[in-house]
Amino acid sequence: MTFRRGRHSRVTLWTYDTFALHGRPLPVRMVAVLVPMTAVAVAFGWVTVLTSFNQARPLGDAERYAAVSTASVRLVERLQDERDQAARTVALSATGPRLDPVYAATEEAVKAFETAVGAVPESAFGGQVARARAGIADLAGLRTRAYRQGLPPLATIEAYSRLILPVIHIGSGADSRAMRLSGNSGVFARTAGLYDLVLAAGAASQRRALVTAMLSRDEPWPGERDALLVSGFQSSVELEAFQASAGAPSLALFREAQAAPAVRDTDAFVRRLLGSSGSYADAGLSVDTWLTVSGAQLDKLRLVIGNGVRGALDDIRDLRVAAWRVAVNNTLLFALAGAFAVVFAVAVGGGIVCDLRRLRNGMLAVANDRLPRVVRALSEQPPEFVDLTVRPVSGASRDEIGEVANAFDAVHREAVRLAAAQARMRTTANSVFSIVACRAQKLVAQQIRVISELERDQIDPMQLDGLFRLDHLATRMRRYGEVLLVLADDDPGRRRKDPALLADVVQAAVAESEQYARIELLYLPAVNVAPDLVVDLVHLLAELLDNATDFAERGSAVNVIGSRERDGDVLIEIHDDGPGIPERDVDDLNARLSGVPGIKLGEEPQLGLFVVRLLSARHGVRVRLWSARGGTTASVLLPGELIAPAPAGSRYELPEPVGFGPIQARV
């Protein structure tokens, strides 16, 4: 099995000399990292862990249903005890013994029942939950009716039975679901047939209540003997059903508790009661004896029932704990396997990560620091004074990462070489621009002097007008010559030694504009402009004025107004009533004027804006464009340190500024 490395060489898999596979082809290293991780995740994650959790999850539901069954049995027993006590009290037609402890036990069982039922979906029991809650809600009224309205004992017993029956159905349904969800035959054997015994115990409890009432009065009331026969028959049927379907644990406990003899004793007592034709007391049938016999039967039946439901709940809980323990153990096993895979992946892929990180850091250092620093140095000084050495971004390596590093180093060297070549070309071009511009400036200056001499000697108005136009053209030619000096980053050919009045500066800019006749000066503050700013400000304003006259409506005026700001700056606004600049282009133009980096001369669509940007950046002047329906406004903000007060009474200082429409926002 071979892997191709490069174009001409081959490397055999069995000749690897290190476990970490350093310096080998990237596909081999990545496969070595991914295959163990994938195999472990698929084998243990999806087969073992997921299966364990799927087996443990239903046991949690089974435990909740088993808790419902246990709470139901407990509530049934408490309601039966309360029913029996109530029946005896009603039979005595007295307030009876205090039943507060009995009621408290019932209320506690009701709370436990509500808590257990609330933990499972009510839809699992159909309408039984609603019926049970309706009966529980009426329990207080039933107690009141039983004592205060003289409710007959049989009616009291039947009312309690209607309340108990839905609770039994809920417990039976919960038990069935718990057994089905557990899927364990041992748990099923604990509760099989158990609710038949619950019904048998319910019938026995009903007999206890009836016989207690009859013995307490020493005579039966109408219907009580028939009800006693029916409950006895029902108890016998349910006991037979239990013995036929119960599991081995329940049957063993039924025998150990000697529940069958207790049932026979109770049946014998009832037969004596039914066979007696006279006084029960004379026949030796007392309430105390009956309560002892029937209580023994109920205690043994409830022992079997309680052991079954609680044992099933404990078994399900143990199964759930064991299942979750298996799931956790499988998860830990998977985690250990994953940890091993991670360690192996780190051992194999550590070299890849280190090499890639070293390469990334080196490339970022070149892109963000070293190359921009070299380019910036080349823009400020000749290449001969700049260190053009290219240091490798990564150490020597034979793998693909090393080849990428070598390729990047080659690109870096080429970029530095091109930057140096461009710097030399730029220096040469600037020198040519400066030489040509200076020579042109000298010729234009001579031309202007000659025209000025001709203007002084000429008296013919027509000739003077022609000379004036020639003078204006020469002035504009001088400004265009200065454009070359600006582009070459050289000083203009003319400089001032003294400050100039702002009005004179603006007038000079108007004179250098092609359509000077359309420009109107509305107001200019009486301030002087610093000498170093005068010539460049004239050029800057002239470019903006040319732009305004070009885009304004034909024949309309371009207005110029100035104002002093509170911080000492001076704001000059040039407004035209042209179509305005589309809103989507205003931000782009202002970004260009503010000196957004990366824009070169060949990329600037308007040479005038490029020149304005260079001139404003030279002196810290801020230029901004505003566009509205009434046209376009160019705002020029002169810093206060380049402005000085002018002598009082200077020209163009008006009492108040004259506006030209909505005041534009300041720069």
XYZ file of C-alpha atoms in Angstrom:
667
model
C 0.000 0.000 0.000
C 1.611 3.278 -1.074
C 0.798 6.958 -0.834
C 1.933 9.508 -3.390
C 4.010 12.333 -1.996
C 4.668 15.220 -4.347
C 4.805 14.431 -8.042
C 7.675 12.024 -8.421
C 8.324 10.285 -5.077
C 6.498 7.486 -3.261
C 6.459 6.657 0.427
C 5.558 3.210 1.769
C 3.224 3.044 4.749
C 5.321 0.409 6.499
C 8.489 2.571 6.444
C 7.229 5.183 8.881
C 9.968 5.801 11.417
C 7.960 7.504 14.171
C 4.589 6.857 15.761
C 3.593 10.523 15.480
C 4.045 10.446 11.669
C 5.818 13.812 11.601
C 6.670 15.065 8.144
C 4.333 12.660 6.377
C 1.593 13.566 3.851
C -1.422 15.258 5.343
C -3.985 12.642 4.150
C -2.138 9.905 6.042
C -1.985 11.953 9.237
C -5.640 12.978 9.067
C -6.786 9.383 8.449
C -4.719 8.242 11.425
C -6.510 10.810 13.591
C -10.067 10.321 12.332
C -10.361 6.541 11.905
C -9.919 5.562 15.601
C -12.218 8.352 16.781
C -14.915 7.366 14.302
C -14.663 3.664 15.079
C -14.891 4.192 18.845
C -17.790 6.660 18.569
C -19.809 4.393 16.290
C -19.092 1.144 18.148
C -19.629 2.324 21.705
C -21.719 5.464 21.311
C -24.537 4.264 19.068
C -24.649 0.593 20.052
C -23.882 0.467 23.769
C -24.585 3.845 25.329
C -27.709 4.632 23.345
C -29.120 1.157 23.942
C -28.471 1.390 27.680
C -30.205 4.732 27.988
C -33.128 3.535 25.911
C -33.531 0.605 28.285
C -33.287 2.765 31.390
C -35.687 5.490 30.283
C -38.941 3.387 30.325
C -38.109 2.178 33.831
C -38.428 5.736 35.076
C -41.966 5.877 33.671
C -42.678 2.441 35.149
C -41.565 3.678 38.562
C -43.923 6.655 38.367
C -46.858 4.420 37.429
C -45.950 2.010 40.241
C -45.983 4.971 42.629
C -49.503 5.785 41.403
C -50.557 2.187 42.106
C -49.086 2.311 45.617
C -50.721 5.676 46.380
C -54.056 4.397 45.048
C -53.979 1.322 47.312
C -53.124 3.478 50.299
C -55.947 5.936 49.535
C -58.423 3.067 49.089
C -57.482 1.654 52.490
C -57.837 5.042 54.208
C -61.219 5.652 52.575
C -62.388 2.199 53.597
C -61.376 2.825 57.204
C -63.151 6.178 57.186
C -66.242 4.575 55.660
C -66.376 1.893 58.334
C -66.011 4.414 61.150
C -68.635 6.660 59.571
C -71.080 3.777 59.161
C -70.807 2.892 62.836
C -71.313 6.492 63.895
C -74.362 6.888 61.681
C -75.799 3.650 63.020
C -75.534 4.939 66.556
C -77.346 8.146 65.505
C -74.872 10.192 67.519
C -71.952 12.403 66.914
C -69.852 9.291 67.336
C -66.194 9.062 68.231
C -63.888 11.807 67.080
C -62.813 10.969 63.555
C -60.174 13.681 63.179
C -57.250 11.195 63.117
C -59.087 9.143 60.496
C -59.788 12.246 58.415
C -56.156 13.390 58.737
C -54.903 10.014 57.513
C -57.298 10.219 54.561
C -56.185 13.753 53.662
C -52.552 12.702 53.781
C -53.313 9.767 51.470
C -55.196 12.140 49.123
C -52.151 14.444 48.874
C -49.859 11.502 48.128
C -52.333 10.279 45.507
C -52.526 13.698 43.807
C -48.740 13.982 43.779
C -48.329 10.561 42.193
C -51.062 11.116 39.594
C -49.645 14.521 38.718
C -46.358 12.886 37.692
C -47.972 10.869 34.867
C -50.290 11.788 31.955
C -53.938 11.796 33.011
C -54.922 10.522 29.585
C -53.521 7.120 30.572
C -56.570 6.591 32.838
C -59.318 7.999 30.647
C -61.950 9.793 32.710
C -61.192 7.951 35.962
C -58.958 10.744 37.272
C -61.674 13.333 36.788
C -64.244 11.110 38.525
C -61.882 10.373 41.397
C -61.104 14.071 41.886
C -64.806 14.939 41.774
C -65.481 12.372 44.521
C -62.535 13.623 46.601
C -63.780 17.193 46.205
C -67.199 16.072 47.538
C -65.668 14.171 50.454
C -66.228 17.029 52.910
C -69.880 17.290 51.854
C -70.288 13.530 52.214
C -69.015 13.695 55.771
C -71.437 16.526 56.552
C -74.400 14.748 54.993
C -73.600 11.507 56.804
C -73.824 13.107 60.266
C -76.075 16.111 60.077
C -78.793 14.848 57.767
C -79.196 11.374 59.194
C -77.984 9.551 56.109
C -78.682 5.800 56.481
C -75.625 3.595 56.980
C -76.232 1.707 53.752
C -76.412 4.961 51.811
C -73.205 6.137 53.497
C -71.459 2.901 52.546
C -72.625 3.139 48.942
C -71.537 6.790 48.700
C -68.027 5.900 49.882
C -67.964 2.928 47.527
C -68.685 5.209 44.548
C -65.722 7.329 45.630
C -63.414 4.342 46.102
C -64.175 2.582 42.806
C -62.434 5.075 40.376
C -59.390 5.134 42.647
C -59.188 1.343 42.339
C -59.481 1.603 38.548
C -56.678 4.177 38.466
C -54.429 1.957 40.574
C -55.193 -1.082 38.419
C -54.447 0.830 35.202
C -51.226 2.258 36.650
C -50.148 -1.216 37.752
C -50.740 -2.624 34.265
C -48.678 0.139 32.633
C -45.900 -0.227 35.177
C -45.654 -3.960 34.546
C -45.654 -3.457 30.761
C -42.980 -0.757 30.889
C -40.755 -2.701 33.268
C -40.713 -5.765 31.015
C -39.656 -7.914 33.963
C -41.409 -11.195 34.769
C -40.425 -11.038 38.450
C -42.109 -7.664 38.882
C -45.176 -8.920 37.018
C -45.403 -11.925 39.359
C -45.567 -9.591 42.373
C -48.725 -7.753 41.262
C -50.486 -10.354 39.091
C -54.055 -10.703 40.391
C -53.331 -8.225 43.174
C -56.202 -5.885 42.295
C -58.601 -8.848 42.531
C -57.476 -9.011 46.126
C -57.993 -5.251 46.430
C -61.620 -5.710 45.338
C -61.989 -8.625 47.761
C -60.635 -6.459 50.570
C -63.038 -3.716 49.540
C -65.989 -6.096 49.758
C -64.735 -7.355 53.146
C -64.451 -3.767 54.351
C -67.991 -3.073 53.177
C -69.196 -6.157 55.142
C -67.367 -4.887 58.192
C -69.181 -1.556 57.939
C -72.614 -3.186 57.452
C -72.220 -5.724 60.268
C -70.858 -3.026 62.583
C -73.911 -0.866 61.935
C -76.298 -3.820 62.433
C -74.658 -4.921 65.667
C -74.533 -1.363 66.967
C -78.371 -1.097 66.624
C -78.942 -4.765 67.513
C -81.196 -5.019 64.467
C -80.915 -4.786 60.664
C -82.441 -2.018 58.615
C -84.165 -2.667 55.302
C -81.755 -3.692 52.569
C -78.788 -4.299 54.834
C -79.071 -8.107 54.899
C -79.232 -8.213 51.081
C -76.256 -5.892 50.817
C -74.373 -8.135 53.255
C -75.063 -11.202 51.102
C -73.934 -9.384 47.928
C -70.688 -8.145 49.492
C -69.924 -11.625 50.818
C -70.502 -13.156 47.409
C -68.341 -10.496 45.772
C -65.541 -11.085 48.290
C -65.590 -14.825 47.596
C -65.501 -14.327 43.815
C -62.594 -11.884 43.974
C -60.633 -14.146 46.325
C -61.005 -17.039 43.908
C -59.920 -14.820 41.015
C -56.876 -13.740 43.002
C -55.851 -17.289 43.827
C -56.277 -18.270 40.185
C -54.149 -15.465 38.700
C -51.766 -14.379 41.459
C -48.050 -14.865 41.159
C -45.963 -17.102 43.362
C -44.769 -14.333 45.739
C -48.283 -13.099 46.462
C -49.659 -16.636 46.951
C -46.786 -17.525 49.267
C -47.407 -14.445 51.386
C -51.158 -15.137 51.337
C -50.475 -18.567 52.796
C -47.866 -17.345 55.273
C -50.219 -14.676 56.575
C -52.937 -17.313 57.039
C -55.386 -15.080 55.257
C -57.612 -18.000 54.229
C -58.445 -19.018 57.864
C -59.189 -15.390 58.671
C -61.576 -15.262 55.708
C -63.304 -18.438 56.919
C -63.689 -17.019 60.429
C -65.266 -13.876 59.020
C -67.628 -15.890 56.819
C -68.636 -18.014 59.819
C -69.442 -14.915 61.877
C -71.577 -13.498 59.052
C -73.472 -16.798 58.684
C -74.299 -16.784 62.400
C -75.459 -13.185 62.079
C -77.706 -13.946 59.118
C -79.075 -17.094 60.828
C -79.977 -15.293 64.027
C -83.669 -14.368 64.317
C -83.609 -12.619 67.655
C -81.343 -10.221 69.450
C -77.738 -10.268 68.302
C -76.532 -9.683 71.808
C -78.461 -12.714 73.060
C -76.856 -14.781 70.305
C -73.406 -13.762 71.566
C -72.639 -11.552 68.571
C -70.897 -8.403 69.806
C -69.381 -5.448 67.970
C -65.989 -5.935 69.591
C -65.803 -9.565 68.537
C -66.811 -8.668 65.005
C -64.280 -5.858 64.748
C -61.566 -8.245 65.943
C -62.487 -10.954 63.422
C -63.061 -8.651 60.441
C -60.061 -6.495 61.342
C -57.798 -9.564 61.334
C -59.050 -10.495 57.860
C -58.548 -6.983 56.473
C -55.092 -6.656 58.045
C -53.914 -9.895 56.432
C -55.388 -9.037 53.037
C -53.865 -5.582 53.182
C -50.540 -7.095 54.196
C -50.511 -9.130 51.000
C -51.646 -6.132 48.916
C -49.177 -3.707 50.473
C -46.291 -6.125 50.155
C -47.152 -6.671 46.500
C -47.446 -3.041 45.409
C -44.535 -1.816 47.515
C -42.411 -4.778 46.482
C -43.173 -4.083 42.827
C -42.261 -0.407 43.310
C -38.993 -1.356 45.017
C -38.176 -3.902 42.317
C -38.832 -1.366 39.541
C -36.748 1.211 41.364
C -33.920 -1.286 41.712
C -34.204 -2.151 38.022
C -34.126 1.526 37.115
C -31.083 2.188 39.275
C -29.341 -0.850 37.822
C -30.224 0.177 34.267
C -28.956 3.705 34.803
C -25.847 2.297 36.450
C -25.246 0.186 33.358
C -25.870 3.215 31.165
C -23.452 5.322 33.221
C -20.854 2.559 33.161
C -21.189 2.270 29.416
C -20.886 6.031 29.155
C -17.733 5.969 31.258
C -16.387 3.176 29.121
C -17.154 5.209 26.041
C -15.523 8.242 27.648
C -12.394 6.249 28.403
C -12.310 4.935 24.863
C -12.866 8.450 23.570
C -10.112 9.740 25.842
C -7.778 7.133 24.465
C -8.738 8.128 20.947
C -8.171 11.789 21.801
C -4.753 11.035 23.267
C -3.885 9.077 20.180
C -5.203 11.874 17.967
C -3.184 14.448 19.912
C -0.076 12.301 19.591
C -0.538 11.939 15.843
C -2.041 15.345 15.069
C 0.089 17.375 17.476
C 2.703 17.941 14.820
C 0.054 19.080 12.328
C -1.451 21.545 14.800
C 1.917 22.981 15.798
C 3.077 23.341 12.214
C -0.183 24.933 11.075
C -0.250 27.299 14.051
C 3.347 28.336 13.434
C 2.591 28.865 9.756
C -0.578 30.847 10.525
C 1.181 33.107 13.036
C 4.016 33.709 10.615
C 1.665 34.552 7.749
C -0.367 36.909 9.938
C 2.805 38.617 11.102
C 3.853 39.128 7.495
C 0.411 40.309 6.341
C -0.333 42.577 9.318
C 3.081 43.891 10.304
C 6.191 43.062 8.332
C 4.964 43.593 4.770
C 2.932 46.774 5.553
C 5.943 48.157 7.449
C 8.202 47.564 4.450
C 5.658 49.093 2.055
C 5.221 52.116 4.327
C 8.990 52.535 4.596
C 9.319 52.325 0.791
C 6.686 55.055 0.436
C 8.686 57.344 2.735
C 12.264 56.765 1.608
C 14.245 55.233 -1.266
C 14.567 51.430 -1.430
C 18.307 51.679 -0.791
C 17.630 52.773 2.797
C 15.028 50.080 3.563
C 15.761 46.581 4.870
C 14.236 44.270 2.218
C 15.312 40.997 3.842
C 12.584 38.312 3.851
C 12.708 35.960 6.837
C 11.025 32.507 6.503
C 7.648 32.181 8.243
C 8.269 28.586 9.388
C 11.084 26.190 10.100
C 12.408 23.678 7.628
C 9.950 20.829 6.982
C 9.532 18.223 4.256
C 5.748 17.858 4.424
C 3.004 19.798 2.654
C 2.920 22.438 5.404
C 6.585 23.152 4.824
C 5.942 23.400 1.087
C 3.144 25.912 1.730
C 5.475 27.927 3.972
C 8.141 27.948 1.253
C 5.559 29.033 -1.317
C 4.393 31.855 0.957
C 7.975 32.972 1.490
C 8.384 33.105 -2.281
C 5.238 35.216 -2.582
C 6.506 37.456 0.225
C 9.818 37.996 -1.551
C 8.040 38.768 -4.798
C 5.726 41.246 -3.045
C 8.690 43.031 -1.470
C 10.473 43.110 -4.820
C 7.421 44.558 -6.562
C 6.929 47.126 -3.798
C 10.544 48.189 -4.152
C 10.173 48.370 -7.927
C 7.007 50.438 -7.599
C 8.746 52.721 -5.116
C 11.559 53.290 -7.619
C 9.040 53.904 -10.394
C 7.064 56.261 -8.158
C 10.206 58.159 -7.233
C 11.146 58.409 -10.896
C 7.645 59.490 -11.912
C 7.525 62.087 -9.139
C 10.852 63.441 -10.241
C 9.640 63.660 -13.833
C 6.405 65.318 -12.711
C 8.323 67.821 -10.607
C 10.770 68.665 -13.398
C 8.081 69.032 -16.041
C 5.798 70.981 -13.709
C 8.586 73.352 -12.623
C 9.552 74.042 -16.210
C 5.918 74.568 -17.158
C 5.430 76.823 -14.155
C 8.377 78.990 -15.204
C 6.993 79.343 -18.717
C 3.511 80.161 -17.425
C 4.958 82.694 -14.972
C 6.836 84.363 -17.826
C 3.661 84.293 -19.906
C 1.672 85.947 -17.106
C 4.331 88.673 -16.722
C 4.260 89.380 -20.440
C 0.450 89.533 -20.428
C 0.519 91.826 -17.387
C 2.965 94.175 -19.186
C 0.740 94.227 -22.264
C -2.300 94.993 -20.057
C -0.546 98.037 -18.541
C 0.321 99.464 -21.944
C -3.012 98.713 -23.616
C -5.847 101.218 -23.619
C -8.156 99.622 -26.156
C -11.045 97.973 -24.216
C -11.414 95.112 -26.685
C -7.722 94.375 -26.568
C -7.780 94.550 -22.784
C -10.630 92.077 -22.701
C -8.702 89.634 -24.868
C -5.574 90.064 -22.735
C -7.652 89.499 -19.621
C -8.970 86.229 -21.036
C -5.405 85.212 -21.882
C -4.386 86.087 -18.328
C -7.230 83.959 -16.970
C -6.242 81.025 -19.165
C -2.621 81.338 -18.064
C -3.712 81.400 -14.436
C -5.673 78.215 -14.965
C -2.682 76.649 -16.740
C -0.539 77.515 -13.732
C -3.057 75.769 -11.462
C -3.047 72.659 -13.650
C 0.715 72.688 -13.518
C 0.515 72.774 -9.750
C -1.634 69.649 -9.957
C 1.442 67.750 -11.119
C 3.404 69.072 -8.161
C 0.646 67.990 -5.796
C 0.557 64.524 -7.330
C 4.340 64.338 -7.024
C 4.043 65.365 -3.355
C 6.191 68.428 -4.041
C 5.788 72.026 -2.949
C 4.067 74.434 -5.324
C 6.275 76.694 -7.341
C 5.087 79.804 -5.489
C 4.942 80.550 -1.772
C 3.865 83.507 0.391
C 5.774 84.959 3.280
C 2.915 86.983 4.763
C -0.671 86.049 5.749
C -3.417 86.806 3.257
C -6.939 88.017 3.858
C -9.478 85.229 3.465
C -11.427 87.341 0.987
C -8.320 87.709 -1.177
C -7.708 83.964 -1.033
C -11.279 83.204 -2.132
C -11.073 85.830 -4.893
C -7.853 84.266 -6.146
C -9.598 80.886 -6.224
C -12.493 82.441 -8.168
C -10.001 83.918 -10.627
C -8.552 80.442 -11.251
C -12.005 78.985 -11.901
C -13.147 78.545 -15.478
C -16.641 80.052 -15.004
C -15.658 82.755 -12.530
C -18.485 85.064 -13.646
C -21.130 82.735 -12.118
C -19.574 82.760 -8.639
C -20.991 85.141 -6.002
C -19.390 85.892 -2.643
C -22.138 86.375 -0.031
C -20.133 86.788 3.135
C -16.582 86.127 4.310
C -15.309 86.859 7.834
C -12.429 89.273 8.244
C -9.634 86.800 9.030
C -6.126 86.185 7.768
C -4.935 82.839 6.425
C -1.522 81.455 7.406
C 1.149 81.895 4.674
C 1.776 78.154 4.236
C -1.942 77.568 3.590
C -2.615 80.372 1.118
C -1.479 78.810 -2.162
C -2.856 75.329 -1.391
C -6.166 76.791 -0.167
C -6.518 78.774 -3.398
C -5.947 75.594 -5.373
C -8.345 73.550 -3.179
C -11.164 76.118 -3.416
C -10.648 76.481 -7.159
C -11.105 72.737 -7.656
C -14.332 72.804 -5.614
C -15.601 75.895 -7.448
C -14.961 74.262 -10.822
C -16.857 71.208 -9.659
C -19.797 73.366 -8.468
C -20.045 75.387 -11.691
C -19.839 72.240 -13.812
C -22.795 70.593 -12.067
C -24.951 73.651 -11.348
C -27.861 74.623 -13.562
C -26.764 76.513 -16.680
C -26.687 80.252 -16.001
C -27.272 79.865 -12.246
C -24.968 81.325 -9.623
C -22.662 79.445 -7.278
C -22.697 81.001 -3.805
C -19.795 81.173 -1.381
C -20.306 82.007 2.290
C -17.986 81.870 5.287
C -18.530 81.912 9.036
C -16.563 81.805 12.287
C -17.182 78.805 14.526
C -17.258 78.999 18.325
C -14.013 77.065 18.654
C -12.172 79.504 16.352
C -12.370 77.443 13.162
C -13.578 79.031 9.917
C -16.180 77.303 7.749
C -16.440 78.033 4.026
C -19.465 76.645 2.163
C -19.809 76.466 -1.609
C -23.381 75.885 -2.734
C -24.775 75.125 -6.184
C -28.367 74.526 -7.236
C -27.650 71.556 -9.455
C -29.396 68.161 -9.366
C -27.462 67.117 -6.282
C -25.520 63.942 -5.599
C -27.404 60.628 -5.267
C -27.614 59.662 -1.632
C -25.888 56.345 -2.234
C -22.806 58.203 -3.622
C -22.446 60.881 -0.925
C -20.870 58.583 1.658
C -18.462 57.159 -0.915
C -17.320 60.645 -2.021
C -16.871 61.818 1.586
C -14.881 58.678 2.333
C -12.588 59.544 -0.569
C -12.253 63.139 0.615
C -11.460 62.042 4.171
C -8.558 59.933 2.940
C -9.837 56.360 3.056
C -6.734 54.147 2.720
C -6.066 52.070 -0.343
C -7.286 54.514 -3.052
C -4.675 55.228 -5.713
C -4.576 57.880 -8.365
C -5.607 55.488 -11.135
C -8.598 54.312 -9.106
C -9.978 57.822 -8.441
C -12.666 58.656 -11.043
C -12.340 62.415 -10.467
C -8.870 63.939 -10.441
C -10.136 67.081 -8.728
C -11.365 65.173 -5.680
C -8.063 63.336 -5.465
C -6.159 66.649 -5.502
C -8.544 68.139 -2.914
C -7.926 65.164 -0.672
C -4.130 65.518 -0.913
C -4.233 69.267 -0.267
C -6.634 69.019 2.676
C -4.628 66.193 4.270
C -1.455 68.291 3.941
C -2.811 71.065 6.243
C -5.482 69.287 8.320
C -8.363 70.916 6.455
C -11.625 68.981 6.534
C -13.737 68.841 3.360
C -17.214 67.306 3.215
C -20.055 67.198 0.690
C -23.757 67.565 1.483
C -26.565 66.916 -0.943
C -30.205 67.981 -0.811
C -33.030 68.775 -3.199
C -31.732 72.336 -3.500
C -28.354 71.257 -4.837
C -24.971 70.363 -3.368
C -22.860 72.066 -0.711
C -19.129 71.605 -0.246
C -17.993 72.484 3.293
C -14.353 73.432 3.963
C -13.394 73.699 7.648
C -10.142 75.597 8.287
C -8.449 74.818 11.625
C -8.262 77.707 14.072
C -4.476 77.492 14.362
C -4.183 78.472 10.665
C -6.476 81.495 11.099
C -5.716 84.920 12.606
C -7.925 88.033 13.005
C -7.642 90.564 10.190
C -7.459 94.325 10.637
C -10.800 96.021 11.280
C -12.753 97.235 8.280
C -11.460 94.560 5.955
C -13.293 93.850 2.752
C -16.246 91.434 2.548
C -17.012 91.667 6.240
C -20.773 92.214 6.316
C -22.887 92.975 9.428
C -24.710 89.619 9.178
C -24.205 86.514 7.028
C -26.390 86.168 3.952
C -27.797 82.616 3.722
C -28.640 80.596 0.630
C -31.112 78.000 1.823
C -31.124 75.386 4.578
C -28.101 75.595 6.828
C -25.920 72.555 6.249
C -24.606 70.445 9.112
C -21.090 71.349 10.148
C -18.101 69.150 9.444
